[in-house]
RNA sequence: GGAGUCGUAGUUCAGUUGGUUAGAACGCCAGCCUGUCACGUUGGAGGUCGCGGGUUCGAGUCCCGUCGGCUCCGCCA
């Protein structure tokens, strides 16, 4: 083939032409999305990243076919010699197949009453008089356009041919949305005087936090770099260097198991500023997200986001990243339950909490997003929900179902605990009926805000288990019952995170955020006591940090903290974490040194680009907002990575592999 | 590391109690068709039922193991 484009130059994209261009000569280039062949009349839906335009090949206006022409013999498409003949030419348009790449030149024609309402370009079509076949294509291993996403080919097939899957308009849209988001982030921080600084990808491994990806050094045989889990220390060093305001779109790596919203490599907006307190940081979080959501999605978030402490979030929602698009807050039954003789209620380490599913009689007219239809709560779905909470360590899920008839029964006997006749007690049904009896159940009902028609779901157990179980159940039910308003965006800043997490196996405290997070001023004394007085060590569990998260629609989109800038507090923290000064020096010596040379108070946050884009794109899967993602088992099915390495290459690095037989 | 779930034509799926030659739709190939846009129509090709083993006269179907996709727990900001 010669110079395939010849003298043609693209004048428009396939999503661009409108009635106003009617009459003009245009050149379009793109992929054959579909062909409708009538013999003497051929329609082609021509697709590029911008859209689809219908191209018409007719014998009376289609005169020139450039270049070499394909022929199909025994299913094998090959090129033949050049033909430039008008009637012959049309036949050649019939050789076009899906995903052939072509250029066409022609006139824009008004479709009149043949408009296609489903197409942005539907009011026009292009009558081709020149066709240039730029490339052929094999039949695709799966169909790009199918009715309904549930009919898409299996994801592993699509991941193997990711470059084809990316041709789908949905993924095209998501990836471009992501580009817009990153651009909006840069806009925001550039505008506000932040300096973009790149930090190294080859760092040093540290045992804290997630598992590192390790890179061997050839020059220093036997030694290894580690890829950044985040540029945490380096961005703090830029503060010590006096850059004052830093940001970076930073690739991060964590060698941990994957989830629907977690990949081994991901991108975060990383920012840090000097002379900042929590409020300064909150303002930047709000400012950045508000700018991005407005620019990218035209979505207006509140100028000031609601704030909630970690403790309150856990108490009300059983989660540190509550989805505020729906209600269903957790109710506390612990006090009432204590008065009831029932082993799970009595255990002193246990709390008893519940969620109330609001019932409604008029199923047809229920308001989506507010009210649940308890008529759907069958025996089986209650069992389902119990299975669900058990995954989080709950021993069981008790239920109390209050019939609508309870309305009249409760009003006839205002104090039903004593007076309701046995034959009327059937208005309440419960998995605890046998164990507790009607009167005790009634006390529990009274301790909630449940009304006739509602279902109460109860979990008793250790505080952390109850929160995890009910917090997850709340979201699960909202999804199953379609209680979530998909057009709503509910941001939240969660504050006062605990400084430490307790590891029950080793009875040690680990950094909840990271080891450079500052404790809250109010808790500094407690912190000091806990570290210095062995007997008060447990107080570490109560120390709160100047750490915060940004949560949108139940996703943790950003997290950050005010850092420790004083070396004695930092030393205290290492001690709390059970790290000797020597081992701290080995790992972070350079950083401890740096802290002693005039470190300004500073803090910042990091925002997950993918999670933010997931919300903007309305998807629950991180792979939908990444161009080339990995599978749940951390493999790339397209390039088949990770792969083995040549023996000589390993030898040069002084590395041998040990494989389990 | 653990649990759940799925795996049948290129794709999405159906496949009865274990029983003849494993079906449908879309896609693909060939023919016809000048206004389609989910074109229509006629005909055709296309299968290691993920893989391995077992039970059985007989396995897509039952059993055991294994591999892979997805989701969740553990793990992970």
XYZ file of C-alpha atoms (C1' of nucleotides) in Angstrom:
738
model
C 0.000 0.000 0.000
C 1.121 3.487 -0.738
C 0.272 6.638 1.090
C -3.110 5.392 2.278
C -4.654 8.708 3.150
C -3.856 10.155 -0.272
C -4.921 13.759 -0.452
C -7.803 13.317 1.980
C -7.942 15.271 5.185
C -10.631 14.779 7.791
C -12.942 17.763 7.975
C -15.364 16.622 10.686
C -15.794 13.950 13.325
C -18.654 11.476 13.201
C -20.559 13.201 15.964
C -20.377 16.688 14.625
C -22.528 17.225 11.561
C -25.900 18.958 11.853
C -28.490 20.482 9.571
C -26.385 23.645 9.306
C -23.717 21.748 7.331
C -26.189 20.483 4.730
C -24.805 20.983 1.216
C -21.151 21.073 2.189
C -18.503 18.611 1.116
C -16.999 16.731 4.042
C -14.431 14.037 4.708
C -15.092 11.611 7.566
C -12.851 8.866 8.866
C -13.711 6.128 11.270
C -14.819 2.565 11.865
C -17.685 0.736 10.210
C -20.021 0.151 13.125
C -22.694 -1.450 10.998
C -23.610 -1.954 7.359
C -27.093 -2.270 5.901
C -26.792 -3.619 2.395
C -29.600 -3.208 -0.188
C -27.515 -4.144 -3.184
C -27.796 -0.934 -5.150
C -27.936 1.058 -1.918
C -25.644 0.624 1.065
C -25.882 2.314 4.451
C -22.894 2.430 6.764
C -22.941 3.666 10.341
C -19.545 5.294 10.593
C -18.203 5.580 14.139
C -15.404 7.491 15.741
C -14.875 8.639 19.323
C -17.327 11.450 18.826
C -20.353 9.580 17.571
C -21.982 7.937 14.588
C -22.865 9.341 11.205
C -24.880 7.492 8.579
C -23.058 7.264 5.266
C -24.972 6.354 2.101
C -23.429 4.707 -0.946
C -25.650 5.008 -4.041
C -24.748 4.069 -7.580
C -25.783 7.473 -8.919
C -23.486 9.554 -6.751
C -20.816 7.121 -5.675
C -18.099 7.349 -8.273
C -14.611 6.865 -6.964
C -12.975 4.142 -4.982
C -9.391 4.904 -4.165
C -6.608 2.615 -3.491
C -6.536 -1.103 -3.548
C -9.757 -2.985 -3.175
C -10.458 -5.939 -1.005
C -12.032 -9.116 -2.217
C -13.368 -11.943 -0.207
C -12.392 -15.432 -1.260
C -13.205 -18.305 1.033
C -13.598 -15.958 3.985
C -10.082 -14.577 3.418
C -10.083 -10.898 2.691
C -7.246 -9.800 0.436
C -6.415 -6.709 -1.566
C -6.649 -6.664 -5.338
C -5.501 -4.116 -7.843
C -6.890 -0.654 -8.247
C -10.302 -0.050 -9.799
C -11.815 3.348 -10.432
C -15.166 2.665 -11.981
C -18.434 4.040 -10.686
C -20.726 1.044 -11.026
C -17.997 -1.376 -9.991
C -17.191 0.952 -7.139
C -20.516 0.522 -5.416
C -20.092 -3.220 -5.317
C -16.862 -2.636 -3.486
C -18.645 -0.719 -0.768
C -20.484 -3.946 -0.146
C -17.205 -5.565 0.864
C -17.094 -3.357 3.925
C -17.271 -5.271 7.175
C -17.649 -4.271 10.779
C -14.677 -2.389 12.203
C -13.057 -1.732 8.828
C -11.385 1.655 8.959
C -12.472 3.890 6.107
C -12.393 7.450 4.865
C -15.256 8.842 2.866
C -15.761 12.082 1.033
C -19.227 13.288 0.203
C -22.003 15.775 0.541
C -24.020 16.371 3.695
C -27.685 15.775 2.912
C -30.764 16.594 4.922
C -32.655 13.442 5.847
C -35.975 15.262 5.968
C -38.645 12.953 7.330
C -36.162 10.063 7.481
C -34.585 11.529 10.597
C -33.088 9.202 13.182
C -34.083 10.550 16.577
C -31.674 8.232 18.396
C -28.611 9.739 16.765
C -27.114 13.144 17.535
C -26.328 13.429 13.836
C -29.695 11.947 12.925
C -30.976 14.897 10.952
C -28.325 14.459 8.261
C -26.462 11.783 6.356
C -23.441 11.883 4.074
C -23.815 10.740 0.471
C -20.396 9.343 -0.315
C -18.763 9.870 -3.632
C -15.336 8.671 -2.588
C -14.387 5.698 -0.446
C -10.944 4.944 0.858
C -10.487 1.722 2.753
C -7.762 2.451 5.265
C -7.728 -0.944 6.886
C -9.651 -4.174 7.256
C -10.505 -5.979 10.464
C -10.954 -9.538 11.563
C -14.376 -10.403 12.923
C -14.344 -9.234 16.527
C -14.264 -11.834 19.306
C -17.330 -10.215 20.846
C -19.980 -7.757 19.779
C -19.390 -4.170 20.791
C -22.981 -3.086 20.676
C -25.561 -5.226 22.395
C -28.925 -4.404 23.896
C -28.416 -3.981 27.634
C -25.185 -4.230 29.584
C -26.240 -7.624 30.955
C -25.780 -9.030 27.446
C -22.198 -7.863 27.180
C -19.634 -10.590 26.645
C -18.045 -12.002 29.783
C -15.566 -9.634 31.322
C -12.559 -11.903 30.895
C -13.146 -12.016 27.134
C -13.411 -8.254 27.047
C -10.317 -7.807 29.215
C -8.271 -9.986 26.885
C -9.227 -7.624 24.060
C -9.369 -4.514 26.185
C -8.443 -2.266 23.246
C -11.662 -3.407 21.548
C -13.795 -3.077 24.654
C -12.509 0.470 24.929
C -14.160 1.232 21.585
C -17.529 0.961 23.295
C -19.086 4.392 23.735
C -19.605 3.803 27.465
C -15.924 3.197 28.154
C -14.913 5.962 25.763
C -17.100 8.257 27.806
C -15.683 7.119 31.150
C -12.058 7.440 30.098
C -12.672 10.912 28.715
C -14.535 11.837 31.893
C -11.456 10.789 33.815
C -9.232 12.968 31.659
C -11.545 15.887 32.335
C -11.438 15.219 36.073
C -7.638 15.197 36.152
C -7.575 18.377 34.116
C -10.034 20.026 36.496
C -7.880 19.012 39.449
C -4.802 20.601 37.869
C -6.830 23.696 37.068
C -7.939 23.996 40.667
C -4.541 23.629 42.284
C -2.631 25.645 39.682
C -5.108 28.444 40.157
C -4.491 28.406 43.887
C -0.719 28.542 43.735
C 0.055 24.894 44.321
C 3.206 23.587 42.675
C 3.139 20.272 40.861
C 6.161 18.235 41.899
C 6.999 14.747 40.695
C 8.415 12.377 43.277
C 10.340 9.180 42.561
C 8.708 5.878 41.701
C 11.738 3.962 42.919
C 11.706 4.250 46.689
C 12.685 2.187 49.672
C 10.566 -0.510 51.256
C 9.056 0.116 54.666
C 7.281 -2.501 56.736
C 4.445 -0.161 57.709
C 1.152 -0.334 55.880
C 0.451 -2.354 52.775
C 2.745 -4.854 51.110
C 5.207 -3.239 48.722
C 5.878 -4.010 45.106
C 9.600 -4.647 44.982
C 12.027 -3.777 42.196
C 15.490 -5.373 42.199
C 18.541 -3.234 41.626
C 21.090 -4.540 39.123
C 23.816 -2.167 40.172
C 23.343 -3.011 43.827
C 22.862 -6.742 43.587
C 20.741 -8.088 46.383
C 19.145 -4.734 47.120
C 15.686 -3.590 46.167
C 13.659 -0.527 45.500
C 9.994 -0.400 46.429
C 7.249 1.307 44.463
C 5.368 4.000 46.394
C 2.191 3.060 48.256
C 1.806 6.813 48.290
C 4.323 9.663 48.156
C 3.588 10.444 51.816
C 7.047 11.134 53.181
C 8.232 12.851 50.025
C 5.386 15.298 49.990
C 6.065 16.145 53.611
C 9.681 16.752 52.659
C 8.536 19.269 50.035
C 6.994 21.187 52.922
C 10.266 21.080 54.801
C 11.886 22.287 51.557
C 9.651 25.329 51.673
C 7.457 24.777 48.646
C 4.520 25.574 50.884
C 1.825 24.164 48.578
C 2.426 20.938 46.680
C 0.312 18.667 44.555
C 0.841 15.709 42.294
C -1.215 13.292 40.269
C 0.582 10.293 41.695
C 0.537 6.652 40.708
C 0.477 4.399 43.765
C 1.102 0.684 44.162
C -0.083 -1.760 46.778
C 0.473 -5.483 46.597
C -2.772 -6.437 48.324
C -5.859 -8.346 47.249
C -8.259 -6.568 44.949
C -11.872 -5.488 45.251
C -14.485 -3.935 43.016
C -13.033 -0.544 43.994
C -9.386 -1.540 44.513
C -6.584 -2.208 42.034
C -2.901 -2.885 42.722
C -1.967 0.321 40.951
C -4.117 3.382 41.089
C -3.836 7.124 40.861
C -4.340 9.674 43.544
C -4.365 13.395 43.753
C -1.782 14.029 46.418
C -1.567 17.441 48.050
C 0.130 19.032 51.036
C 0.323 22.512 52.445
C 2.242 24.301 55.134
C 0.756 26.376 57.954
C -2.512 24.480 57.612
C -4.940 23.223 60.186
C -7.889 20.875 59.736
C -10.228 23.650 58.627
C -7.762 24.753 55.953
C -7.629 21.201 54.694
C -11.422 20.794 54.731
C -11.763 23.920 52.629
C -9.367 22.558 50.025
C -11.160 19.207 49.966
C -14.483 20.948 49.427
C -12.987 23.379 46.963
C -11.335 20.740 44.841
C -14.228 18.287 44.721
C -16.740 21.046 44.160
C -14.678 22.331 41.243
C -14.240 18.871 39.725
C -17.873 17.845 40.090
C -19.035 21.131 38.627
C -16.587 21.097 35.708
C -16.877 17.432 34.848
C -20.442 16.555 35.716
C -22.183 19.887 36.085
C -22.953 18.762 39.626
C -23.267 21.317 42.357
C -22.063 20.155 45.753
C -22.690 22.274 48.857
C -20.097 25.015 49.378
C -19.558 23.705 52.882
C -19.955 19.986 53.353
C -21.552 18.456 56.413
C -19.058 17.346 59.056
C -19.351 14.341 61.271
C -16.953 12.836 63.756
C -15.827 9.285 63.284
C -17.564 8.315 66.518
C -20.857 9.744 65.362
C -20.604 8.090 61.954
C -19.958 4.724 63.555
C -22.787 5.174 66.030
C -25.399 6.337 63.538
C -24.362 4.409 60.429
C -22.003 1.655 61.542
C -19.504 2.916 59.024
C -16.783 5.536 58.719
C -17.954 6.182 55.154
C -21.716 6.436 55.421
C -23.842 6.750 52.321
C -26.120 9.670 53.144
C -28.371 9.260 50.111
C -30.804 7.313 52.268
C -31.822 7.214 55.919
C -32.153 3.978 57.867
C -29.894 4.943 60.728
C -28.846 2.429 63.347
C -30.891 2.387 66.552
C -29.331 1.510 69.899
C -31.218 -1.086 71.946
C -28.403 -1.894 74.345
C -29.980 -0.312 77.433
C -33.384 -1.857 76.863
C -31.849 -5.197 75.980
C -29.890 -5.243 79.241
C -33.192 -5.400 81.107
C -34.216 -8.521 79.213
C -32.984 -11.923 80.261
C -31.509 -13.315 77.113
C -27.884 -14.387 76.956
C -26.795 -12.377 73.889
C -28.390 -9.255 75.432
C -26.762 -9.762 78.784
C -23.126 -10.292 77.829
C -21.354 -7.169 79.085
C -19.035 -6.896 76.074
C -22.050 -6.880 73.763
C -24.048 -4.034 72.326
C -27.451 -4.464 70.719
C -28.365 -2.345 67.724
C -30.978 -2.412 65.043
C -32.194 -0.939 61.812
C -35.845 -0.319 61.089
C -37.241 -0.994 57.646
C -40.176 1.311 57.097
C -43.221 -0.484 55.765
C -45.862 0.944 53.500
C -49.288 -0.360 52.553
C -49.546 1.293 49.203
C -46.739 -0.453 47.366
C -47.541 1.213 44.078
C -47.225 4.730 45.429
C -44.266 4.318 47.703
C -41.685 7.013 47.340
C -38.472 5.595 45.945
C -35.592 6.384 48.232
C -37.624 6.630 51.368
C -39.737 3.676 52.174
C -39.228 -0.010 52.029
C -41.831 -2.477 51.022
C -41.918 -5.085 53.758
C -44.196 -7.285 51.730
C -41.047 -8.258 49.863
C -39.401 -9.403 53.073
C -40.041 -13.113 52.775
C -38.768 -15.868 54.998
C -36.089 -16.491 52.392
C -34.901 -12.941 52.147
C -34.688 -12.743 55.936
C -32.513 -15.854 55.837
C -30.510 -14.220 53.060
C -29.963 -11.136 55.161
C -28.897 -13.258 58.111
C -26.332 -15.019 55.922
C -25.190 -11.594 54.839
C -24.502 -10.260 58.355
C -22.745 -13.469 59.368
C -19.989 -12.595 56.911
C -19.149 -9.705 59.178
C -18.930 -11.889 62.240
C -22.489 -11.452 63.530
C -23.872 -14.547 65.219
C -27.330 -13.967 63.861
C -29.939 -11.480 62.733
C -33.092 -11.246 64.814
C -36.232 -9.737 63.350
C -39.436 -8.244 64.679
C -42.214 -7.802 62.131
C -45.058 -5.514 63.114
C -48.219 -6.012 61.084
C -50.278 -3.066 59.883
C -53.148 -4.410 62.016
C -51.072 -3.446 65.045
C -52.301 0.095 64.410
C -55.766 -0.648 65.763
C -54.572 -3.091 68.408
C -52.020 -0.665 69.860
C -54.518 2.197 69.924
C -57.208 0.115 71.619
C -54.752 -0.958 74.297
C -52.489 2.049 74.874
C -50.262 0.077 77.193
C -50.320 -3.205 75.376
C -47.506 -4.683 77.346
C -49.951 -5.589 80.055
C -53.286 -5.697 78.418
C -53.215 -6.983 74.878
C -55.190 -10.225 74.790
C -53.212 -13.190 73.599
C -55.331 -13.678 70.496
C -54.407 -10.156 69.335
C -50.685 -10.597 69.906
C -50.266 -12.161 66.486
C -49.899 -8.671 65.041
C -46.254 -8.959 66.011
C -44.147 -11.752 64.598
C -40.540 -12.321 65.506
C -37.679 -14.770 65.390
C -37.351 -13.991 69.109
C -41.005 -14.670 69.958
C -40.285 -18.074 71.492
C -37.301 -16.873 73.479
C -38.695 -13.569 74.746
C -42.475 -13.570 74.473
C -44.711 -10.707 73.415
C -44.223 -8.313 76.321
C -40.455 -8.178 76.112
C -40.606 -7.774 72.362
C -42.951 -4.900 72.907
C -40.383 -3.206 75.115
C -37.841 -3.552 72.318
C -40.298 -2.156 69.792
C -40.899 0.823 72.069
C -37.192 1.506 72.222
C -37.114 1.982 68.462
C -38.944 4.403 66.213
C -40.734 1.510 64.522
C -44.426 1.882 63.733
C -47.002 -0.641 62.487
C -45.943 -2.110 59.157
C -42.237 -1.953 59.951
C -39.608 -4.640 60.309
C -36.860 -4.352 62.917
C -33.596 -6.159 62.292
C -31.395 -6.654 65.340
C -27.785 -7.680 65.843
C -26.211 -8.291 69.244
C -22.487 -8.685 69.625
C -19.205 -6.903 70.085
C -19.362 -3.241 69.182
C -17.119 -3.497 66.122
C -18.982 -6.535 64.804
C -22.411 -4.956 65.253
C -21.290 -1.795 63.495
C -19.744 -3.683 60.577
C -22.722 -6.007 60.215
C -25.476 -3.419 60.437
C -23.478 -0.810 58.541
C -23.107 -3.192 55.619
C -26.675 -4.478 55.962
C -27.994 -0.946 55.754
C -26.304 -0.440 52.392
C -27.225 -3.916 51.156
C -30.916 -3.386 51.865
C -30.869 0.051 50.295
C -29.433 -1.474 47.129
C -31.812 -4.433 47.059
C -34.862 -2.291 47.689
C -33.776 0.474 45.369
C -33.817 3.092 48.128
C -30.953 5.070 46.653
C -31.556 8.194 44.638
C -29.099 7.724 41.783
C -29.102 11.385 40.905
C -28.086 12.518 44.392
C -24.551 13.360 45.523
C -24.100 13.467 49.277
C -20.653 14.512 50.417
C -19.416 14.402 53.981
C -16.236 15.112 55.870
C -15.567 12.598 58.614
C -13.316 13.986 61.334
C -11.491 12.942 64.486
C -10.465 9.488 63.369
C -8.868 7.319 66.017
C -5.104 7.586 66.073
C -4.568 3.843 66.538
C -6.139 0.546 65.737
C -5.902 -2.281 68.200
C -4.648 -5.606 66.924
C -6.339 -8.200 69.090
C -4.024 -11.040 68.148
C -0.795 -9.281 69.100
C -2.423 -6.831 71.552
C -0.543 -4.044 69.839
C -1.574 -0.687 68.475
C -0.929 0.223 64.860
C -1.268 3.559 63.128
C -4.810 3.954 61.851
C -3.772 6.484 59.223
C 0.013 6.480 59.056
C 2.757 7.013 61.631
C 3.180 10.737 60.881
C -0.357 11.727 61.777
C -0.726 14.262 64.545
C -2.856 13.493 67.600
C -5.581 15.966 68.481
C -4.400 18.679 70.835
C -7.173 17.737 73.279
C -5.858 14.183 73.449
C -2.152 14.945 73.682
C -2.078 14.483 77.435
C -3.869 11.153 77.207
C -1.465 10.167 74.464
C 1.580 11.048 76.557
C 0.220 9.157 79.569
C -0.635 6.109 77.476
C 2.840 5.934 76.008
C 4.830 6.616 79.142
C 2.733 4.658 81.645
C 2.685 0.990 80.690
C -0.486 0.372 82.733
C -2.345 3.069 80.778
C -1.387 1.658 77.394
C -5.014 0.863 76.557
C -5.721 4.614 76.477
C -4.092 4.636 73.046
C -7.371 3.257 71.752
C -9.066 6.500 72.809
C -6.605 8.949 71.300
C -8.049 10.825 68.361
C -5.991 12.075 65.440
C -6.163 15.170 63.283
C -7.197 12.827 60.510
C -10.142 13.138 58.197
C -11.798 11.527 55.215
C -13.891 12.915 52.420
C -16.850 10.639 51.735
C -19.220 10.909 48.787
C -22.167 8.552 48.389
C -20.569 5.994 50.674
C -17.188 6.012 48.969
C -14.073 7.163 50.721
C -12.834 9.583 48.078
C -10.055 11.244 49.998
C -8.217 10.984 53.260
C -5.692 13.115 55.001
C -4.330 14.519 58.183
C -2.380 17.222 59.871
C 1.107 15.794 60.332
C 3.424 15.742 63.265
C 6.036 18.458 62.805
C 7.770 18.137 66.161
C 10.372 15.457 66.630
C 9.480 14.739 70.263
C 5.854 14.029 69.367
C 7.079 11.896 66.497
C 9.333 9.970 68.875
C 6.374 9.487 71.206
C 4.384 8.090 68.311
C 7.055 5.596 67.327
C 7.162 4.453 70.922
C 3.402 4.034 70.950
C 3.673 1.891 67.859
C 6.209 -0.309 69.617
C 8.979 0.837 67.331
C 12.404 1.299 68.854
C 14.218 4.511 68.121
C 16.902 2.483 66.350
C 14.481 0.753 64.025
C 12.716 4.047 63.401
C 16.086 5.548 62.504
C 16.886 2.685 60.127
C 13.594 3.131 58.321
C 12.953 6.844 58.506
C 16.278 8.293 59.709
C 16.436 10.802 56.885
C 12.940 11.946 57.705
C 13.586 12.258 61.433
C 16.635 14.316 60.602
C 14.566 16.509 58.330
C 12.027 17.131 61.088
C 14.797 18.785 63.102
C 15.615 21.458 60.527
C 12.721 23.823 60.895
C 9.662 21.863 59.816
C 6.585 24.020 59.361
C 3.254 22.761 60.654
C 1.675 21.071 57.658
C -1.006 18.740 56.466
C -2.859 17.633 53.400
C -4.837 14.891 51.801
C -4.900 12.419 48.961
C -7.928 11.776 46.794
C -8.555 8.623 44.824
C -8.929 9.529 41.174
C -10.634 6.248 40.292
C -13.179 6.394 43.093
C -14.011 9.960 42.256
C -14.487 8.994 38.624
C -16.604 6.002 39.613
C -19.049 8.356 41.274
C -18.971 10.787 38.369
C -19.545 7.946 35.901
C -22.166 6.226 38.022
C -20.381 2.883 38.098
C -19.554 0.605 41.001
C -16.562 -0.939 39.325
C -13.102 0.578 39.258
C -12.285 -1.236 35.998
C -14.863 0.943 34.272
C -12.738 4.037 34.849
C -9.293 2.597 34.076
C -8.026 2.047 30.550
C -6.108 -1.154 31.237
C -7.144 -2.693 34.551
C -6.213 -6.001 36.110
C -8.471 -8.869 37.112
C -9.489 -9.691 40.686
C -6.482 -12.008 40.827
C -4.161 -9.138 39.862
C -3.421 -10.259 36.326
C -3.527 -8.483 33.025
C -5.355 -10.846 30.659
C -4.374 -8.818 27.613
C -0.592 -8.869 27.977
C -0.680 -11.861 30.295
C 1.209 -10.212 33.110
C 2.795 -10.811 35.510
C 5.049 -13.031 33.458
C 8.195 -15.020 33.937
C 11.584 -13.466 33.459
C 14.460 -14.817 31.458
C 16.944 -16.745 33.563
C 19.857 -14.591 32.415
C 17.970 -11.496 33.453
C 17.454 -12.924 36.920
C 21.052 -14.002 37.168
C 22.207 -10.498 36.411
C 20.102 -9.329 39.323
C 21.362 -12.060 41.592
C 17.876 -13.417 42.027
C 16.645 -16.969 42.131
C 13.030 -18.039 42.474
C 11.722 -20.654 44.848
C 8.479 -22.211 43.704
C 6.335 -24.400 45.890
C 6.152 -27.838 44.355
C -5.698 -17.529 53.290
C -11.337 -18.278 53.381
C -16.557 -18.091 51.416
C -20.255 -17.552 47.634
C -21.300 -17.731 42.490
C -20.554 -18.593 37.319
C -17.997 -21.593 33.232
C -22.217 -25.294 26.918
C -21.134 -22.439 19.217
C -17.437 -16.234 17.984
C -21.155 -13.835 21.831
C -25.486 -14.159 25.247
C -28.055 -18.167 26.995
C -31.553 -22.857 27.149
C -30.619 -27.948 27.912
C -36.245 -32.128 31.718
C -35.235 -37.940 36.017
C -28.441 -39.564 33.510
C -30.690 -41.860 27.466
C -31.159 -41.033 19.750
C -27.441 -36.741 15.875
C -26.436 -30.893 22.237
C -30.605 -26.305 20.704
C -32.187 -20.779 20.246
C -31.003 -15.744 19.413
C -27.295 -12.467 17.882
C -22.807 -12.586 15.133
C -20.228 -14.877 10.785
C -20.278 -16.723 5.312
C -23.046 -16.855 0.447
C -27.397 -15.199 -2.642
C -31.562 -11.580 -3.482
C -33.243 -6.571 -2.330
C -33.046 1.637 -3.708
C -34.542 4.283 2.248
C -32.598 1.202 6.065
C -31.201 2.685 10.955
C -32.167 -4.122 15.905
C -33.210 -3.635 7.696
C -35.726 -7.784 5.459
C -35.396 -12.484 3.137
C -33.343 -17.501 1.397
C -29.549 -20.837 2.353
C -24.970 -22.341 4.948
C -20.847 -23.050 8.228
C -19.738 -23.199 13.273
C -19.236 -27.432 19.706
C -12.541 -30.676 23.425
C -20.151 -28.830 27.125
C -13.244 -24.857 31.214
C -9.629 -29.010 32.356
C -8.485 -33.931 34.795
C -10.271 -38.156 37.144
C -14.363 -41.224 38.942
C -19.470 -43.638 39.193
C -22.517 -45.875 35.179
C -24.387 -50.090 29.828
C -24.576 -44.699 28.989
C -22.395 -38.146 31.812
C -23.348 -31.338 29.400
C -26.362 -33.496 33.576
C -24.104 -37.213 39.450
C -19.273 -37.366 42.620
C -14.033 -35.772 43.594
C -10.149 -32.647 42.221
C -8.290 -28.584 39.525
C -8.098 -23.927 36.580
C -10.286 -19.280 35.349
C -13.910 -14.863 35.769
C -16.804 -11.956 39.266
C -18.284 -10.565 44.387
C -17.409 -10.573 49.569
C -14.499 -11.635 54.398
C -9.448 -11.447 55.990
C -5.859 -8.003 54.007
C -5.588 -2.902 52.312
C -6.244 4.230 53.015
